[in-house]
mmCIF file of C-alpha atoms in Angstrom:
data_model
loop_
_atom_site.group_PDB
_atom_site.id
_atom_site.type_symbol
_atom_site.label_atom_id
_atom_site.label_comp_id
_atom_site.label_asym_id
_atom_site.label_seq_id
_atom_site.Cartn_x
_atom_site.Cartn_y
_atom_site.Cartn_z
ATOM 1 C CA MET A 1353 -0.001 0.004 0.000
ATOM 2 C CA PRO A 1354 1.498 3.388 -0.960
ATOM 3 C CA ARG A 1355 2.323 5.877 1.623
ATOM 4 C CA PHE A 1356 1.142 9.443 1.097
ATOM 5 C CA PRO A 1357 3.068 12.205 2.852
ATOM 6 C CA THR A 1358 1.045 14.995 4.398
ATOM 7 C CA LEU A 1359 2.268 18.538 4.604
ATOM 8 C CA ALA A 1360 1.621 20.461 7.757
ATOM 9 C CA ARG A 1361 2.408 24.205 7.817
ATOM 10 C CA LEU A 1362 3.903 25.122 11.180
ATOM 11 C CA GLY A 1363 4.332 28.769 10.523
ATOM 12 C CA ALA A 1364 7.285 30.910 9.467
ATOM 13 C CA GLY A 1365 7.456 28.966 6.231
ATOM 14 C CA ILE A 1366 8.370 25.686 7.903
ATOM 15 C CA VAL A 1367 6.671 22.674 6.387
ATOM 16 C CA LEU A 1368 6.637 19.330 8.250
ATOM 17 C CA ILE A 1369 6.222 16.191 6.210
ATOM 18 C CA ILE A 1370 4.204 13.544 8.098
ATOM 19 C CA THR A 1371 3.965 10.001 6.877
ATOM 20 C CA LEU A 1372 0.844 8.155 8.075
ATOM 21 C CA MET A 1373 1.471 4.472 8.813
ATOM 22 C CA PRO A 1374 -1.360 2.006 8.159
ATOM 23 C CA SER A 1375 -1.092 0.616 11.721
ATOM 24 C CA LEU A 1376 -2.001 4.032 13.096
ATOM 25 C CA VAL A 1377 -4.993 4.739 10.962
ATOM 26 C CA THR A 1378 -6.676 1.397 11.558
ATOM 27 C CA THR A 1379 -8.481 0.612 14.830
ATOM 28 C CA ALA A 1380 -6.508 -1.790 17.060
ATOM 29 C CA THR A 1381 -8.271 -5.016 17.965
ATOM 30 C CA ALA A 1382 -7.793 -6.834 21.224
ATOM 31 C CA GLN A 1383 -5.616 -9.900 21.090
ATOM 32 C CA GLU A 1384 -7.462 -13.237 21.231
ATOM 33 C CA SER A 1385 -7.391 -14.819 24.720
ATOM 34 C CA ARG A 1386 -7.428 -18.478 25.638
ATOM 35 C CA VAL A 1387 -10.071 -19.274 28.251
ATOM 36 C CA GLU A 1388 -11.719 -22.201 29.959
ATOM 37 C CA THR A 1389 -15.499 -22.391 30.146
ATOM 38 C CA GLN A 1390 -18.223 -24.376 31.808
ATOM 39 C CA VAL A 1391 -21.788 -24.945 30.656
ATOM 40 C CA VAL A 1392 -24.398 -23.786 33.181
ATOM 41 C CA GLU A 1393 -26.708 -26.524 34.455
ATOM 42 C CA ASP A 1394 -29.750 -26.465 36.672
ATOM 43 C CA THR A 1395 -28.784 -28.053 39.996
ATOM 44 C CA PRO A 1396 -30.591 -28.285 43.351
ATOM 45 C CA ARG A 1397 -30.171 -25.055 45.241
ATOM 46 C CA VAL A 1398 -28.291 -25.566 48.488
ATOM 47 C CA GLU A 1399 -28.971 -23.278 51.417
ATOM 48 C CA VAL A 1400 -26.333 -23.302 54.140
ATOM 49 C CA LEU A 1401 -27.915 -22.662 57.514
ATOM 50 C CA PRO A 1402 -25.380 -21.638 60.201
ATOM 51 C CA LEU A 1403 -25.954 -23.212 63.611
ATOM 52 C CA THR A 1404 -24.554 -22.790 67.099
ATOM 53 C CA GLY A 1405 -24.662 -25.484 69.717
ATOM 54 C CA SER A 1406 -22.779 -27.273 72.431
ATOM 55 C CA VAL A 1407 -21.418 -30.659 73.392
ATOM 56 C CA SER A 1408 -23.702 -32.577 75.749
ATOM 57 C CA ALA A 1409 -23.390 -35.837 77.640
ATOM 58 C CA PRO A 1410 -26.704 -37.762 77.608
ATOM 59 C CA GLN A 1411 -25.280 -40.346 80.000
ATOM 60 C CA THR A 1412 -24.352 -38.406 83.125
ATOM 61 C CA SER A 1413 -24.889 -39.825 86.614
ATOM 62 C CA GLN A 1414 -24.782 -38.116 89.969
ATOM 63 C CA LEU A 1415 -23.941 -41.095 92.142
ATOM 64 C CA SER A 1416 -25.336 -41.438 95.658
ATOM 65 C CA SER A 1417 -25.592 -44.107 98.318
ATOM 66 C CA ALA A 1418 -28.672 -46.077 99.304
ATOM 67 C CA GLU A 1419 -27.224 -46.484 102.813
ATOM 68 C CA ALA A 1420 -26.243 -44.037 105.510
ATOM 69 C CA GLY A 1421 -22.723 -44.188 106.850
ATOM 70 C CA GLN A 1422 -19.307 -42.633 107.179
ATOM 71 C CA VAL A 1423 -17.021 -42.372 104.155
ATOM 72 C CA SER A 1424 -13.999 -44.583 104.801
ATOM 73 C CA GLU A 1425 -12.257 -44.585 101.416
ATOM 74 C CA LEU A 1426 -12.141 -42.628 98.164
ATOM 75 C CA ALA A 1427 -10.564 -44.557 95.305
ATOM 76 C CA PHE A 1428 -10.580 -41.787 92.684
ATOM 77 C CA GLU A 1429 -9.574 -38.210 91.937
ATOM 78 C CA MET A 1430 -11.437 -35.644 89.881
ATOM 79 C CA GLY A 1431 -10.647 -36.150 86.218
ATOM 80 C CA ASP A 1432 -9.941 -39.875 86.601
ATOM 81 C CA THR A 1433 -11.220 -42.178 83.878
ATOM 82 C CA VAL A 1434 -12.862 -45.242 85.389
ATOM 83 C CA THR A 1435 -14.349 -48.466 84.045
ATOM 84 C CA GLN A 1436 -17.712 -50.074 84.734
ATOM 85 C CA GLY A 1437 -17.787 -51.911 88.075
ATOM 86 C CA GLN A 1438 -14.677 -50.178 89.436
ATOM 87 C CA PRO A 1439 -14.951 -49.315 93.188
ATOM 88 C CA LEU A 1440 -15.056 -45.541 93.709
ATOM 89 C CA LEU A 1441 -16.129 -44.918 97.316
ATOM 90 C CA SER A 1442 -16.562 -47.052 100.418
ATOM 91 C CA LEU A 1443 -18.499 -46.517 103.643
ATOM 92 C CA ASP A 1444 -17.556 -47.851 107.068
ATOM 93 C CA THR A 1445 -18.833 -51.457 107.092
ATOM 94 C CA ARG A 1446 -18.036 -52.528 110.669
ATOM 95 C CA ASP A 1447 -21.610 -52.430 111.924
ATOM 96 C CA ILE A 1448 -23.176 -53.998 108.846
ATOM 97 C CA THR A 1449 -20.467 -56.693 108.856
ATOM 98 C CA LEU A 1450 -21.557 -57.685 112.374
ATOM 99 C CA GLU A 1451 -25.198 -57.686 111.254
ATOM 100 C CA SER A 1452 -24.258 -59.952 108.372
ATOM 101 C CA GLN A 1453 -22.427 -62.352 110.715
ATOM 102 C CA ARG A 1454 -25.417 -62.535 113.059
ATOM 103 C CA ALA A 1455 -27.764 -63.134 110.137
ATOM 104 C CA ARG A 1456 -25.502 -65.933 108.929
ATOM 105 C CA ALA A 1457 -25.528 -67.560 112.405
ATOM 106 C CA ASP A 1458 -29.347 -67.326 112.567
ATOM 107 C CA LEU A 1459 -29.506 -68.926 109.126
ATOM 108 C CA SER A 1460 -27.286 -71.803 110.246
ATOM 109 C CA GLN A 1461 -29.481 -72.360 113.329
ATOM 110 C CA ALA A 1462 -32.610 -72.376 111.185
ATOM 111 C CA GLU A 1463 -31.063 -74.913 108.814
ATOM 112 C CA ILE A 1464 -30.317 -77.228 111.780
ATOM 113 C CA GLU A 1465 -33.878 -76.952 113.137
ATOM 114 C CA ARG A 1466 -35.351 -77.590 109.678
ATOM 115 C CA ASP A 1467 -33.143 -80.674 109.214
ATOM 116 C CA GLU A 1468 -34.228 -82.049 112.653
ATOM 117 C CA ALA A 1469 -37.899 -81.493 111.851
ATOM 118 C CA GLN A 1470 -37.396 -83.240 108.528
ATOM 119 C CA ARG A 1471 -35.804 -86.236 110.279
ATOM 120 C CA LEU A 1472 -38.729 -86.596 112.708
ATOM 121 C CA VAL A 1473 -41.235 -86.597 109.878
ATOM 122 C CA SER A 1474 -39.189 -89.217 108.024
ATOM 123 C CA ASP A 1475 -39.137 -91.458 111.130
ATOM 124 C CA ALA A 1476 -42.899 -91.144 111.531
ATOM 125 C CA ASN A 1477 -43.460 -92.138 107.928
ATOM 126 C CA GLN A 1478 -41.391 -95.284 108.362
ATOM 127 C CA LEU A 1479 -43.527 -96.524 111.284
ATOM 128 C CA SER A 1480 -46.788 -98.340 110.667
ATOM 129 C CA ALA A 1481 -50.079 -96.643 111.355
ATOM 130 C CA GLN A 1482 -50.685 -99.005 114.333
ATOM 131 C CA ASN A 1483 -47.436 -98.032 116.057
ATOM 132 C CA PHE A 1484 -47.668 -94.212 115.516
ATOM 133 C CA ALA A 1485 -50.681 -92.036 116.130
ATOM 134 C CA ALA A 1486 -51.928 -89.867 113.291
ATOM 135 C CA SER A 1487 -52.084 -86.826 115.562
ATOM 136 C CA GLN A 1488 -48.381 -87.128 116.357
ATOM 137 C CA ARG A 1489 -47.548 -87.430 112.636
ATOM 138 C CA ARG A 1490 -49.520 -84.262 111.898
ATOM 139 C CA GLN A 1491 -47.737 -82.453 114.729
ATOM 140 C CA ARG A 1492 -44.331 -83.366 113.327
ATOM 141 C CA GLU A 1493 -45.366 -82.267 109.830
ATOM 142 C CA SER A 1494 -46.518 -78.914 111.253
ATOM 143 C CA SER A 1495 -43.196 -78.497 113.043
ATOM 144 C CA LEU A 1496 -41.397 -79.167 109.762
ATOM 145 C CA ALA A 1497 -43.462 -76.527 107.948
ATOM 146 C CA ALA A 1498 -42.736 -73.981 110.668
ATOM 147 C CA ALA A 1499 -39.012 -74.792 110.565
ATOM 148 C CA GLN A 1500 -39.007 -74.381 106.786
ATOM 149 C CA ALA A 1501 -40.712 -70.998 107.065
ATOM 150 C CA THR A 1502 -38.233 -69.880 109.707
ATOM 151 C CA LEU A 1503 -35.360 -70.988 107.471
ATOM 152 C CA GLU A 1504 -36.679 -68.926 104.533
ATOM 153 C CA ALA A 1505 -36.996 -65.870 106.761
ATOM 154 C CA ARG A 1506 -33.424 -66.295 107.982
ATOM 155 C CA GLN A 1507 -32.259 -66.644 104.364
ATOM 156 C CA ALA A 1508 -33.977 -63.352 103.512
ATOM 157 C CA ASP A 1509 -32.373 -61.639 106.527
ATOM 158 C CA TYR A 1510 -28.958 -62.837 105.468
ATOM 159 C CA SER A 1511 -29.475 -61.803 101.831
ATOM 160 C CA LEU A 1512 -30.601 -58.348 102.994
ATOM 161 C CA ALA A 1513 -27.503 -57.990 105.144
ATOM 162 C CA GLN A 1514 -25.317 -58.955 102.196
ATOM 163 C CA LEU A 1515 -27.103 -56.432 100.003
ATOM 164 C CA GLN A 1516 -26.612 -53.693 102.572
ATOM 165 C CA LEU A 1517 -22.966 -54.645 102.844
ATOM 166 C CA GLU A 1518 -22.592 -54.375 99.059
ATOM 167 C CA ARG A 1519 -24.343 -50.990 99.085
ATOM 168 C CA HIS A 1520 -21.637 -49.649 101.357
ATOM 169 C CA GLN A 1521 -19.394 -49.589 98.313
ATOM 170 C CA ILE A 1522 -20.153 -47.299 95.335
ATOM 171 C CA ARG A 1523 -19.068 -48.685 91.951
ATOM 172 C CA ALA A 1524 -18.967 -47.068 88.508
ATOM 173 C CA PRO A 1525 -22.177 -47.922 86.598
ATOM 174 C CA PHE A 1526 -20.436 -47.335 83.241
ATOM 175 C CA ASP A 1527 -17.114 -46.285 81.741
ATOM 176 C CA GLY A 1528 -16.564 -42.571 82.143
ATOM 177 C CA MET A 1529 -14.763 -39.665 83.764
ATOM 178 C CA VAL A 1530 -15.279 -38.331 87.278
ATOM 179 C CA THR A 1531 -16.050 -34.628 86.830
ATOM 180 C CA HIS A 1532 -17.205 -33.647 90.344
ATOM 181 C CA ARG A 1533 -16.582 -34.886 93.870
ATOM 182 C CA GLU A 1534 -18.784 -33.779 96.733
ATOM 183 C CA SER A 1535 -17.623 -36.016 99.575
ATOM 184 C CA ASN A 1536 -14.513 -36.574 101.654
ATOM 185 C CA VAL A 1537 -13.173 -39.293 103.918
ATOM 186 C CA GLY A 1538 -14.718 -39.090 107.381
ATOM 187 C CA GLU A 1539 -17.938 -37.348 106.289
ATOM 188 C CA TRP A 1540 -21.287 -38.795 107.247
ATOM 189 C CA ILE A 1541 -23.638 -39.200 104.319
ATOM 190 C CA ASN A 1542 -27.335 -39.980 104.119
ATOM 191 C CA PRO A 1543 -29.194 -41.900 101.435
ATOM 192 C CA GLY A 1544 -29.652 -39.738 98.334
ATOM 193 C CA ASP A 1545 -26.742 -37.369 99.001
ATOM 194 C CA THR A 1546 -24.774 -36.686 95.806
ATOM 195 C CA LEU A 1547 -21.269 -38.068 96.198
ATOM 196 C CA LEU A 1548 -19.744 -37.647 92.732
ATOM 197 C CA THR A 1549 -20.628 -37.059 89.078
ATOM 198 C CA LEU A 1550 -19.674 -39.522 86.367
ATOM 199 C CA VAL A 1551 -19.823 -38.599 82.658
ATOM 200 C CA ASP A 1552 -19.702 -41.066 79.786
ATOM 201 C CA LEU A 1553 -17.275 -39.419 77.357
ATOM 202 C CA ALA A 1554 -17.835 -42.133 74.759
ATOM 203 C CA SER A 1555 -21.458 -41.062 74.192
ATOM 204 C CA LEU A 1556 -21.046 -37.303 73.807
ATOM 205 C CA ARG A 1557 -23.525 -35.622 71.497
ATOM 206 C CA LEU A 1558 -23.769 -32.322 69.623
ATOM 207 C CA ASP A 1559 -26.960 -30.361 70.273
ATOM 208 C CA PHE A 1560 -28.167 -27.542 67.981
ATOM 209 C CA SER A 1561 -31.317 -25.421 68.039
ATOM 210 C CA VAL A 1562 -32.708 -25.298 64.489
ATOM 211 C CA PRO A 1563 -35.615 -23.173 63.173
ATOM 212 C CA LEU A 1564 -38.775 -25.168 62.506
ATOM 213 C CA SER A 1565 -38.784 -23.819 58.943
ATOM 214 C CA ALA A 1566 -35.936 -26.225 58.160
ATOM 215 C CA HIS A 1567 -37.779 -29.300 59.455
ATOM 216 C CA GLN A 1568 -39.700 -30.016 56.235
ATOM 217 C CA ARG A 1569 -36.570 -29.569 54.105
ATOM 218 C CA PHE A 1570 -34.419 -31.910 56.155
ATOM 219 C CA ALA A 1571 -34.440 -34.832 53.707
ATOM 220 C CA ASP A 1572 -31.019 -35.428 52.108
ATOM 221 C CA SER A 1573 -29.517 -32.615 54.177
ATOM 222 C CA GLN A 1574 -25.890 -32.661 55.239
ATOM 223 C CA LEU A 1575 -24.386 -31.420 58.480
ATOM 224 C CA GLU A 1576 -20.827 -30.320 59.135
ATOM 225 C CA VAL A 1577 -19.479 -29.281 62.535
ATOM 226 C CA ARG A 1578 -16.503 -27.393 63.868
ATOM 227 C CA LEU A 1579 -15.363 -27.268 67.470
ATOM 228 C CA GLU A 1580 -14.628 -23.981 69.171
ATOM 229 C CA GLY A 1581 -11.144 -22.751 68.302
ATOM 230 C CA SER A 1582 -10.784 -25.089 65.321
ATOM 231 C CA GLU A 1583 -10.840 -24.201 61.618
ATOM 232 C CA GLN A 1584 -11.467 -27.763 60.442
ATOM 233 C CA TRP A 1585 -14.995 -28.820 59.459
ATOM 234 C CA HIS A 1586 -16.070 -32.424 60.029
ATOM 235 C CA PRO A 1587 -19.083 -34.337 58.675
ATOM 236 C CA ALA A 1588 -21.656 -35.294 61.304
ATOM 237 C CA ARG A 1589 -24.528 -37.770 61.426
ATOM 238 C CA THR A 1590 -27.986 -36.774 62.654
ATOM 239 C CA LEU A 1591 -29.323 -38.908 65.503
ATOM 240 C CA ALA A 1592 -32.616 -37.250 66.398
ATOM 241 C CA ARG A 1593 -34.838 -34.225 65.797
ATOM 242 C CA ILE A 1594 -36.531 -33.454 69.083
ATOM 243 C CA PRO A 1595 -39.443 -30.965 69.287
ATOM 244 C CA LEU A 1596 -39.006 -28.090 71.727
ATOM 245 C CA ASN A 1597 -41.703 -25.862 73.222
ATOM 246 C CA VAL A 1598 -43.983 -24.233 70.664
ATOM 247 C CA SER A 1599 -43.057 -20.662 71.581
ATOM 248 C CA SER A 1600 -39.396 -21.162 70.615
ATOM 249 C CA ARG A 1601 -40.291 -22.180 67.029
ATOM 250 C CA GLN A 1602 -37.239 -24.383 67.045
ATOM 251 C CA PHE A 1603 -36.367 -28.054 67.328
ATOM 252 C CA LEU A 1604 -33.365 -29.761 68.875
ATOM 253 C CA LEU A 1605 -31.026 -31.376 66.382
ATOM 254 C CA ARG A 1606 -28.850 -34.010 68.043
ATOM 255 C CA ALA A 1607 -25.883 -35.302 66.063
ATOM 256 C CA VAL A 1608 -22.589 -37.132 66.430
ATOM 257 C CA PRO A 1609 -19.352 -36.637 64.410
ATOM 258 C CA GLU A 1610 -18.689 -39.281 61.777
ATOM 259 C CA LYS A 1611 -15.185 -39.634 63.232
ATOM 260 C CA PRO A 1612 -14.342 -39.275 66.945
ATOM 261 C CA LEU A 1613 -13.276 -35.785 68.020
ATOM 262 C CA GLU A 1614 -11.620 -34.625 71.218
ATOM 263 C CA MET A 1615 -14.650 -33.162 72.950
ATOM 264 C CA LEU A 1616 -15.722 -32.364 76.493
ATOM 265 C CA PRO A 1617 -19.220 -31.592 77.792
ATOM 266 C CA GLY A 1618 -20.096 -27.911 77.534
ATOM 267 C CA MET A 1619 -17.759 -27.105 74.651
ATOM 268 C CA ALA A 1620 -19.184 -24.694 72.071
ATOM 269 C CA VAL A 1621 -19.610 -26.032 68.553
ATOM 270 C CA GLU A 1622 -20.506 -24.487 65.210
ATOM 271 C CA GLY A 1623 -22.543 -26.221 62.553
ATOM 272 C CA ARG A 1624 -23.567 -25.612 58.982
ATOM 273 C CA LEU A 1625 -26.633 -27.449 57.758
ATOM 274 C CA GLN A 1626 -26.882 -27.823 53.999
ATOM 275 C CA LEU A 1627 -30.525 -27.901 52.910
ATOM 276 C CA ASN A 1628 -31.614 -28.746 49.368
ATOM 277 C CA GLY A 1629 -34.161 -26.475 47.686
ATOM 278 C CA GLU A 1630 -35.538 -25.916 44.190
ATOM 279 C CA SER A 1631 -33.290 -26.402 41.176
ATOM 280 C CA GLY A 1632 -31.699 -23.459 39.358
ATOM 281 C CA PRO A 1633 -28.515 -22.346 37.597
ATOM 282 C CA SER A 1634 -25.282 -22.131 39.536
ATOM 283 C CA VAL A 1635 -21.688 -21.294 38.605
ATOM 284 C CA PRO A 1636 -18.249 -21.838 40.136
ATOM 285 C CA ARG A 1637 -16.938 -19.046 42.344
ATOM 286 C CA ASP A 1638 -14.116 -18.419 39.848
ATOM 287 C CA ALA A 1639 -16.668 -17.316 37.255
ATOM 288 C CA LEU A 1640 -17.803 -14.311 39.319
ATOM 289 C CA ILE A 1641 -16.435 -10.826 38.728
ATOM 290 C CA ARG A 1642 -17.121 -8.479 41.630
ATOM 291 C CA ARG A 1643 -17.112 -4.784 40.768
ATOM 292 C CA PRO A 1644 -16.193 -1.912 43.107
ATOM 293 C CA ASP A 1645 -19.809 -0.690 43.055
ATOM 294 C CA GLY A 1646 -20.929 -3.993 44.577
ATOM 295 C CA SER A 1647 -22.364 -5.472 41.406
ATOM 296 C CA VAL A 1648 -21.495 -8.988 40.265
ATOM 297 C CA SER A 1649 -21.145 -10.214 36.700
ATOM 298 C CA VAL A 1650 -19.844 -13.140 34.677
ATOM 299 C CA TRP A 1651 -18.267 -13.410 31.251
ATOM 300 C CA LEU A 1652 -20.186 -15.511 28.759
ATOM 301 C CA ALA A 1653 -18.646 -17.185 25.732
ATOM 302 C CA ARG A 1654 -20.926 -17.020 22.697
ATOM 303 C CA GLN A 1655 -20.190 -18.314 19.229
ATOM 304 C CA GLU A 1656 -20.721 -15.937 16.322
ATOM 305 C CA GLU A 1657 -20.270 -17.813 13.048
ATOM 306 C CA ASP A 1658 -16.893 -19.523 13.566
ATOM 307 C CA THR A 1659 -15.598 -17.245 16.322
ATOM 308 C CA TRP A 1660 -16.119 -17.394 20.072
ATOM 309 C CA ARG A 1661 -16.501 -14.012 21.711
ATOM 310 C CA ALA A 1662 -16.736 -12.836 25.349
ATOM 311 C CA PHE A 1663 -19.704 -10.835 26.593
ATOM 312 C CA GLU A 1664 -20.187 -9.563 30.142
ATOM 313 C CA GLN A 1665 -23.455 -10.414 31.882
ATOM 314 C CA ARG A 1666 -24.565 -8.896 35.192
ATOM 315 C CA VAL A 1667 -26.082 -11.453 37.567
ATOM 316 C CA GLU A 1668 -27.801 -11.628 40.929
ATOM 317 C CA ILE A 1669 -26.241 -14.260 43.145
ATOM 318 C CA GLY A 1670 -27.854 -16.367 45.845
ATOM 319 C CA SER A 1671 -26.557 -18.828 48.395
ATOM 320 C CA SER A 1672 -23.195 -20.508 47.988
ATOM 321 C CA HIS A 1673 -22.145 -24.081 48.624
ATOM 322 C CA GLN A 1674 -18.543 -25.311 48.507
ATOM 323 C CA ASP A 1675 -17.268 -24.014 45.107
ATOM 324 C CA GLY A 1676 -20.699 -23.273 43.614
ATOM 325 C CA VAL A 1677 -22.832 -20.122 43.814
ATOM 326 C CA ALA A 1678 -26.523 -20.028 42.944
ATOM 327 C CA ILE A 1679 -27.578 -17.486 40.297
ATOM 328 C CA ASN A 1680 -31.011 -16.005 40.939
ATOM 329 C CA GLU A 1681 -31.137 -13.787 37.854
ATOM 330 C CA GLY A 1682 -29.068 -13.286 34.716
ATOM 331 C CA LEU A 1683 -28.271 -16.843 33.571
ATOM 332 C CA SER A 1684 -30.076 -19.854 32.187
ATOM 333 C CA ALA A 1685 -29.167 -23.487 31.789
ATOM 334 C CA GLY A 1686 -27.025 -23.940 28.669
ATOM 335 C CA ASP A 1687 -25.144 -20.649 28.965
ATOM 336 C CA ARG A 1688 -21.370 -21.028 28.764
ATOM 337 C CA VAL A 1689 -19.528 -19.075 31.445
ATOM 338 C CA ILE A 1690 -15.820 -18.368 31.426
ATOM 339 C CA VAL A 1691 -14.151 -19.690 34.601
ATOM 340 C CA VAL A 1692 -10.457 -19.333 33.745
ATOM 341 C CA GLY A 1693 -8.961 -16.388 31.899
ATOM 342 C CA ASN A 1694 -11.743 -13.926 32.683
ATOM 343 C CA GLU A 1695 -9.595 -11.347 34.464
ATOM 344 C CA ARG A 1696 -8.851 -8.932 31.573
ATOM 345 C CA LEU A 1697 -11.459 -9.509 28.926
ATOM 346 C CA GLU A 1698 -13.101 -6.819 26.833
ATOM 347 C CA GLU A 1699 -16.662 -6.769 25.498
ATOM 348 C CA GLY A 1700 -16.847 -8.713 22.235
ATOM 349 C CA GLN A 1701 -13.242 -9.890 22.418
ATOM 350 C CA SER A 1702 -12.539 -13.088 20.516
ATOM 351 C CA VAL A 1703 -11.515 -16.041 22.657
ATOM 352 C CA SER A 1704 -10.340 -19.587 22.103
ATOM 353 C CA LEU A 1705 -11.780 -22.306 24.315
ATOM 354 C CA SER A 1706 -9.315 -24.719 25.846
ATOM 355 C CA ASP A 1707 -12.198 -27.020 26.792
ATOM 356 C CA ASP A 1708 -13.924 -26.971 23.407
#
């Protein structure tokens, strides 16, 4: 293409010759960019409901004694982990031991008297009716019945003494940790007095208060939990949904972590409940362009004849879940959004699709 010089008069007879280059007189076009896209699909909308709760111990026992007495031994310290059946506290057993010995002696005496009455009845049965009066036989049989009744009473007295002796020792009803102690050696306790508190740390639960509006949408929901002071989220399994009083408009969600966590009763815990809703378009987070004025847009790739071009589309976003964000307005299923390479695009710029 020929170049035509242009004369420009600068005054005082000076003429400047300007040569116009073709690259300056034509409009520059943006360089083609390589991008990665993703086709928009309608997916179930996921609402993430934040929850706050605490760690609870459904199996907690405040142990007491069924017998009165003086504490003679404490076999634990606060914070000790104990096993089921392990002795924890003992009462002075000197008086009940003597009662048990006396009951055992009375039982032995009753056994002797029953055996003697049994022998007399056996002797009477071996004699013929002519040599032993019927009245005497009936008297011996009555004595045997009375001896048997006395023996059963003495057996009950002895069993009761043994039971009372056993009750003078407090044992752990289940595996757990001693969290409180309210007795000391030498103290006198009465039946029903709280002596210690035992917590089953293997059955700890996570309790959350959840709005009733989420109850009907609970199917196929997912729960994740995070302990206070931790940044790690863990999947949890729902155990029960327990109604609370009507005025609260909430229900109790009780859950347990899928994998054991180091928890203690009373610890604060965060939860996020993922509830499925109606289907709609969603895009990856990387597709969103956030403007300084607060608006949000995405870049769409549209094919014009044989060329893919980028066009900006303003959208209204909804709830987010993991790497996806729901789009309430601005997109439809089938649109192709640019997810990689959308940082410096211009309206109508030609692009090449790495995923095409």
